[in-house]
mmCIF file of C-alpha atoms in Angstrom:
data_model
loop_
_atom_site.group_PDB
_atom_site.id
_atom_site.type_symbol
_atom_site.label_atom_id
_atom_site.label_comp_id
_atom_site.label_asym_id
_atom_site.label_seq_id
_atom_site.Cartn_x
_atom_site.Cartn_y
_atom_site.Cartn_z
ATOM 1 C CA UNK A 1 114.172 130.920 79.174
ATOM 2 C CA UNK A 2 110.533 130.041 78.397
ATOM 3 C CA UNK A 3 107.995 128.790 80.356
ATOM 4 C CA UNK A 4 108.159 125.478 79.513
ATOM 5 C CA UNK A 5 111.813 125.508 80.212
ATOM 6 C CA UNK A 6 111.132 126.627 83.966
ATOM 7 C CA UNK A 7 108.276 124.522 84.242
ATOM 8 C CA UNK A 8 110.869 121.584 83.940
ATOM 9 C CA UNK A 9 113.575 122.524 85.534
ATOM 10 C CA UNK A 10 111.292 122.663 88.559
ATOM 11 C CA UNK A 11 110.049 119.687 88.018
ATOM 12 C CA UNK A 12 113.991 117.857 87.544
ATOM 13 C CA UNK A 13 114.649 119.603 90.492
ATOM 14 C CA UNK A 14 111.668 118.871 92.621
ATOM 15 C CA UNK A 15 111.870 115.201 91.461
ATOM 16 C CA UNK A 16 116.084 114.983 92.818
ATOM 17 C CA UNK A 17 114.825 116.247 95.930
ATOM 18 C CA UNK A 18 114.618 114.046 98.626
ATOM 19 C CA UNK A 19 111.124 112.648 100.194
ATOM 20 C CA UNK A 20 110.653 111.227 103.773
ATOM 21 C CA UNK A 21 107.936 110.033 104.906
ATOM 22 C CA UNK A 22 104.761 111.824 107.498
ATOM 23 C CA UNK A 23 104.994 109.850 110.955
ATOM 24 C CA UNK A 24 101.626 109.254 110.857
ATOM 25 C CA UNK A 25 100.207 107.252 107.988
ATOM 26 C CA UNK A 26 96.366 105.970 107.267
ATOM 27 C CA UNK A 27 95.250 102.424 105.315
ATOM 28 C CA UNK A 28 91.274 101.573 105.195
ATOM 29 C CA UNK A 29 91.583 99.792 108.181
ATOM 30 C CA UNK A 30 93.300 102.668 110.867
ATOM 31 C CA UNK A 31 96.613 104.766 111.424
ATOM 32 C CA UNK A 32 99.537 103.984 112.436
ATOM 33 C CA UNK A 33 103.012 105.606 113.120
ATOM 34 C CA UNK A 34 106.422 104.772 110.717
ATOM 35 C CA UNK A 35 109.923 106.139 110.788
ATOM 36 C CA UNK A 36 110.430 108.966 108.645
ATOM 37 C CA UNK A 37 113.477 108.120 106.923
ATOM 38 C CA UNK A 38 112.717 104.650 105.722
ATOM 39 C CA UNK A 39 108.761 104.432 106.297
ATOM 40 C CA UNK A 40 109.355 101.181 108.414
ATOM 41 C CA UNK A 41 106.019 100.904 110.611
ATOM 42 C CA UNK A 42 105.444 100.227 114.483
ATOM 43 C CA UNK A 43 103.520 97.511 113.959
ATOM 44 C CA UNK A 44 101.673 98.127 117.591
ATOM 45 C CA UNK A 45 100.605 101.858 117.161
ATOM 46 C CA UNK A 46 97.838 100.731 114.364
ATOM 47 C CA UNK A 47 94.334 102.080 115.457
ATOM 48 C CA UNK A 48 90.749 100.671 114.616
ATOM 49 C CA UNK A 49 89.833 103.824 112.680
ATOM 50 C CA UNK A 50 91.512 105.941 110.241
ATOM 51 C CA UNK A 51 90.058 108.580 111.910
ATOM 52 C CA UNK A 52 91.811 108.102 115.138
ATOM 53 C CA UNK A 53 95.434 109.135 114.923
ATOM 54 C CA UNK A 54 98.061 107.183 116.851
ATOM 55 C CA UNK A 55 100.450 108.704 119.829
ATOM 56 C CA UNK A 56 103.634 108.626 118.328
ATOM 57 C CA UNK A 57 106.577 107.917 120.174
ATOM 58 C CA UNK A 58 109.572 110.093 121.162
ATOM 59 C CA UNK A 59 112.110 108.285 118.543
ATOM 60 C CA UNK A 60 109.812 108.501 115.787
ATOM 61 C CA UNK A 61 109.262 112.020 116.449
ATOM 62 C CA UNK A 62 112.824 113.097 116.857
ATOM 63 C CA UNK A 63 113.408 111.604 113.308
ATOM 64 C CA UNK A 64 110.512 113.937 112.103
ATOM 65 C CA UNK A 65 112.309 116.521 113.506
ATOM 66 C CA UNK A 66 115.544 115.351 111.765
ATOM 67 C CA UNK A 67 114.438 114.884 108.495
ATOM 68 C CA UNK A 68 112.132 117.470 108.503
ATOM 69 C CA UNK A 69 114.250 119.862 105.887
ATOM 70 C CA UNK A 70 115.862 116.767 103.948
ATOM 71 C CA UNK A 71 118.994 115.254 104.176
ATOM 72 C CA UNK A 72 120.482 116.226 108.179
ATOM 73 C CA UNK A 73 124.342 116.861 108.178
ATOM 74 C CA UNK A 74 126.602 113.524 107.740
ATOM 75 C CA UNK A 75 127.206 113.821 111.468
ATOM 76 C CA UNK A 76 123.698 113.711 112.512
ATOM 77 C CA UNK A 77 122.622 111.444 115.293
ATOM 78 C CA UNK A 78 119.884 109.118 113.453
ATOM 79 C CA UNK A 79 118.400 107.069 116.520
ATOM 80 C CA UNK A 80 117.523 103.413 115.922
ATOM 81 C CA UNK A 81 113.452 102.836 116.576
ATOM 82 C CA UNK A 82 111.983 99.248 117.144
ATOM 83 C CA UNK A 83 109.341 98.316 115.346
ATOM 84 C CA UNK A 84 106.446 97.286 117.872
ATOM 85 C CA UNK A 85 105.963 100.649 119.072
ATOM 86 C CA UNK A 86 108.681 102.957 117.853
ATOM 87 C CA UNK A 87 110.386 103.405 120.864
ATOM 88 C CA UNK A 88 114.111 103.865 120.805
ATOM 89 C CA UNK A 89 116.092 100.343 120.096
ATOM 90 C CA UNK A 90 118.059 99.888 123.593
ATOM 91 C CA UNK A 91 121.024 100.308 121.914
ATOM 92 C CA UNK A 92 122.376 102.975 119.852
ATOM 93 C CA UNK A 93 125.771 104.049 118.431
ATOM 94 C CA UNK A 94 126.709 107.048 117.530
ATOM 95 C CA UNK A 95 127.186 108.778 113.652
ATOM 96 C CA UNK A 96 130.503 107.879 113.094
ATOM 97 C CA UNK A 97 129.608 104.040 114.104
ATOM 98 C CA UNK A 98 132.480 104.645 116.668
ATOM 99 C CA UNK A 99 130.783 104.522 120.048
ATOM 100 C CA UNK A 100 127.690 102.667 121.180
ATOM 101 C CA UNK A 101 125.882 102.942 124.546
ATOM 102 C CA UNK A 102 122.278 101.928 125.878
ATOM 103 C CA UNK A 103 119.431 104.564 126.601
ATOM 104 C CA UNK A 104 116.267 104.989 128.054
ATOM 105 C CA UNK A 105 113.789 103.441 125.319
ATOM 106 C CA UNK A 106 111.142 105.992 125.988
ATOM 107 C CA UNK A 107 113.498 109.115 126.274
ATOM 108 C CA UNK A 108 116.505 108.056 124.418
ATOM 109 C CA UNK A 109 118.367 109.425 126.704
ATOM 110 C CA UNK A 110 121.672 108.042 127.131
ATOM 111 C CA UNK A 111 122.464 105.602 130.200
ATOM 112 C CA UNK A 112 125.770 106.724 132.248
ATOM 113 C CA UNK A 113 128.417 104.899 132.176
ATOM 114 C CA UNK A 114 127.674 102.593 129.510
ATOM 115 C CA UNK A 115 129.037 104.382 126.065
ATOM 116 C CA UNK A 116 131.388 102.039 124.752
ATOM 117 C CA UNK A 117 134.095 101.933 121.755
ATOM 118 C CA UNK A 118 132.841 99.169 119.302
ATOM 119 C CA UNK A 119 135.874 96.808 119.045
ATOM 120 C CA UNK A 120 135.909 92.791 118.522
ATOM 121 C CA UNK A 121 134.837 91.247 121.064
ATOM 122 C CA UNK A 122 133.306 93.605 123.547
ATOM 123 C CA UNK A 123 129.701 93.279 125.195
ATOM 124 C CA UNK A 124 127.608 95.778 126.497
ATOM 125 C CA UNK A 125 124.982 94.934 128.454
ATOM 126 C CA UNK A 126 121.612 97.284 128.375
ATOM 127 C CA UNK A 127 119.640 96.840 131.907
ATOM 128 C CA UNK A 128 117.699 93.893 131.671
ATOM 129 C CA UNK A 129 117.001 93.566 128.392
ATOM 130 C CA UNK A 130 119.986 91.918 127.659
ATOM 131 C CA UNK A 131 123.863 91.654 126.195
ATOM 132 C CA UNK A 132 124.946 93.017 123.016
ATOM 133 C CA UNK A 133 127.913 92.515 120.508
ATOM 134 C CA UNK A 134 129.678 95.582 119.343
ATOM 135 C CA UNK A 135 131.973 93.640 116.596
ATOM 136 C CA UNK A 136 128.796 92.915 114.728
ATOM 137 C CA UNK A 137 127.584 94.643 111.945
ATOM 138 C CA UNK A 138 124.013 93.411 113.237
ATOM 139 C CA UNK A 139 124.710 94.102 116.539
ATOM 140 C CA UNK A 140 123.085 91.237 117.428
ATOM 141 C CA UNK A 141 121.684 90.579 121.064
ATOM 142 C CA UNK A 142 123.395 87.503 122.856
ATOM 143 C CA UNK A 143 122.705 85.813 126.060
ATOM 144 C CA UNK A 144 125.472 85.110 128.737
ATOM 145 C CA UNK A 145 123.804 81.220 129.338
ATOM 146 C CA UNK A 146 120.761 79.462 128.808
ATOM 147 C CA UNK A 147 117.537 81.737 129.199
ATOM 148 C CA UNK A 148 116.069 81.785 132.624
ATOM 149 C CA UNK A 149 112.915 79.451 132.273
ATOM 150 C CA UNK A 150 110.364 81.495 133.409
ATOM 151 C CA UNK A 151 107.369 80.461 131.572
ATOM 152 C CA UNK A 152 106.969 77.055 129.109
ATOM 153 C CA UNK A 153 106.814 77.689 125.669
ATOM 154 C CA UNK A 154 105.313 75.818 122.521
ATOM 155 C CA UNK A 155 108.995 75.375 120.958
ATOM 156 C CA UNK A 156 112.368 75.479 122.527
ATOM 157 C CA UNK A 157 113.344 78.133 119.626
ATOM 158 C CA UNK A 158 111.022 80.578 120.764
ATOM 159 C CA UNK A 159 113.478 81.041 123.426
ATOM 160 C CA UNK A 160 115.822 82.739 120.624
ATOM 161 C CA UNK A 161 116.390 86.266 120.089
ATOM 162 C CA UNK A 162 115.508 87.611 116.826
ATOM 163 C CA UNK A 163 118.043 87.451 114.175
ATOM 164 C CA UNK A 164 118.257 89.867 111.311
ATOM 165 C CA UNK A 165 119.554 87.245 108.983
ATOM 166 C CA UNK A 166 121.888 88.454 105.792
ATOM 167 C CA UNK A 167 121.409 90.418 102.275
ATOM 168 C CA UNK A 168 121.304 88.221 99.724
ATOM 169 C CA UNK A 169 120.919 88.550 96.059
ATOM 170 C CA UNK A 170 117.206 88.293 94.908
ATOM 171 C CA UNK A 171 115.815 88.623 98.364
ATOM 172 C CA UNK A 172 114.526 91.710 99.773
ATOM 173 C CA UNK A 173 114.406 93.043 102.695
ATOM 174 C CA UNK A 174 110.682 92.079 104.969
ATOM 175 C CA UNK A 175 108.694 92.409 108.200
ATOM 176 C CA UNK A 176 108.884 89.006 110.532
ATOM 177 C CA UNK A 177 107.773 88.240 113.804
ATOM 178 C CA UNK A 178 109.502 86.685 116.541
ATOM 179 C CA UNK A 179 108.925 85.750 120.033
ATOM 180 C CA UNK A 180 110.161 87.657 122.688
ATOM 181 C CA UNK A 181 110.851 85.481 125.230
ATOM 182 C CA UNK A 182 111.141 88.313 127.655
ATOM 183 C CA UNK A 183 108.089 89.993 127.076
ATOM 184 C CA UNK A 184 105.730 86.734 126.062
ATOM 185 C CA UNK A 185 104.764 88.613 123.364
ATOM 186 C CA UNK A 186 105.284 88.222 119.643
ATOM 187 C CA UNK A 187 106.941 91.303 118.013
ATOM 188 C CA UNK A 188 107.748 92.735 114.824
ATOM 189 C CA UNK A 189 111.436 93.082 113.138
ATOM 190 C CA UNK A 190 112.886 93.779 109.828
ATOM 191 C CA UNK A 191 114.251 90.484 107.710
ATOM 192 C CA UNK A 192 117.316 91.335 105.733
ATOM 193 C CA UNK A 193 116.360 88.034 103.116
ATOM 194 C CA UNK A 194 118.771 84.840 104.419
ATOM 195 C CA UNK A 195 119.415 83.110 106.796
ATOM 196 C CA UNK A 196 118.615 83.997 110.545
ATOM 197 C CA UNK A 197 117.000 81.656 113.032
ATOM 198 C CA UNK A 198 113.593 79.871 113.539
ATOM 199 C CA UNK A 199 112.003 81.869 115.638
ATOM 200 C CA UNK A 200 110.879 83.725 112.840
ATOM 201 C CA UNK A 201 107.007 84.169 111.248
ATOM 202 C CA UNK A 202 105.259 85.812 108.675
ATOM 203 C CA UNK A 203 102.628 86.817 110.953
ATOM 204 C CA UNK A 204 101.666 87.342 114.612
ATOM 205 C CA UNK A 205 98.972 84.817 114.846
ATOM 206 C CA UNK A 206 101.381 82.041 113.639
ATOM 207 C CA UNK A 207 104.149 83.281 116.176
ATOM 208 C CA UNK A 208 101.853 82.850 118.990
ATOM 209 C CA UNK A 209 100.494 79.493 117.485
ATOM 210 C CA UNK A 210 103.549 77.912 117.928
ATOM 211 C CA UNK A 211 105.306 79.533 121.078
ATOM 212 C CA UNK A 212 102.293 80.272 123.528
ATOM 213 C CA UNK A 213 100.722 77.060 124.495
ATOM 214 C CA UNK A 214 97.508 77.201 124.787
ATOM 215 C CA UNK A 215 95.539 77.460 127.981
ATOM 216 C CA UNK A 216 93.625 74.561 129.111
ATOM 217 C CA UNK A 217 90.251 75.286 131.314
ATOM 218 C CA UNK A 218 89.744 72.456 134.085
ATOM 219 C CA UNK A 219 86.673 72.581 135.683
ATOM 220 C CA UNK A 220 86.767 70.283 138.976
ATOM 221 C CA UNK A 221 83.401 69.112 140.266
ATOM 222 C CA UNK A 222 83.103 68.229 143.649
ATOM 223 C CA UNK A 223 80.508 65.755 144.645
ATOM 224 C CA UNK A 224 77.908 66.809 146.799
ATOM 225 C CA UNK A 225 77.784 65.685 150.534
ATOM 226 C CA UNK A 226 75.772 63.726 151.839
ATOM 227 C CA UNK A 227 73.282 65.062 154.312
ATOM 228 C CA UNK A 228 72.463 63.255 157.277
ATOM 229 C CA UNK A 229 69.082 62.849 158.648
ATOM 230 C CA UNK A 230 67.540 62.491 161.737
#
């Protein structure tokens, strides 16, 4: 075989292999952390330099760790990590899509008591955060009743959970905001394309626009009293 031969069967081999992606990642404007398997960013890590590295967080580095050699085993754990600040989604199922059950979002560690067989029509419910579907391929948060009205919002659909939406042909996939009604704070979360709900924005700023009203300063004067004299 000649050189030029080996030189590219290398280089069809190197190119088959698959890439993954460093946790931390620099623009002009700073760093900021992103899953290693599908690059998705945590949209709240970003720093004001791109010499100041982020603090990554447990679920993005235990899919650093995964993917660190390539493709893991089919029957690899792959843990689900949100998108604000990478932490691990508060539910998670296992790698057979079998079993689901809610963890600790800044371990992952796995909550007793609460691992679950996905089948129609079963709930789980994850602490506070909330109630999930498990006969949902979006396993999609729900509420058991109206939200508890803690604080007034701009629009009454900011009291919605985010919503995924669907694949659709000629659409792909994007990063939307919504309003967290829990939090009262906008956060990022991947678009499949359709549908979905409207509490969903392009950008932060316009999130908060509409669902944070704004504050009003009222400045009272009080009118001085009258002295009397002697």
């Amino acid at each position: 075989m000649s050189n030029l031969e080996l030189c590219r069967n290398i280089s069809q081999h190197e190119y088959q292999l698959p890439r993954y992606y460093e946790t931390v990642q620099c623009d002009a404007n700073g760093c900021f952390c992103v899953a290693a398997h599908n690059g998705f960013i945590a949209y709240d890590t970003r720093t004001d330099s791109n010499k100041v590295a982020p603090k990554c967080s447990n679920c993005h580095n235990a899919l650093k760790r995964i993917f660190a050699k390539g493709d893991p085993p089919s029957d690899t754990f792959i843990p689900r990590c949100d998108m604000s600040m990478g932490n691990y989604e508060p539910l998670q199922c296992d790698a057979k899509q079998e079993y689901c059950f809610c963890v600790n979002t800044i371990t992952g560690k796995q909550i007793p008591n609460t691992r679950k067989r996905k089948e129609k029509n079963r709930r789980i419910k994850c602490d506070n955060i909330g109630k999930f579907s498990l006969d949902s391929t979006q396993l999609q948060k729900i509420e058991g009743g109206e939200p508890q009205e803690r604080y007034p919002v701009g629009r009454e659909t900011c009291k919605l959970d985010r919503h995924r939406g669907n694949a659709c042909r000629g659409a792909k996939p994007s990063i939307r905001y919504f309003f967290d009604y829990r939090t009262f704070a906008c956060l990022a979360f991947e678009y499949l394309g359709c549908g979905g709900n409207e509490n969903r924005y392009r950008t932060s700023s316009e999130c908060s626009f509409d669902c944070k009203l704004r504050k009003i300063l009222i400045v009272s004067f009080q009118p001085q009293s009258s002295r009397s004299h002697s």
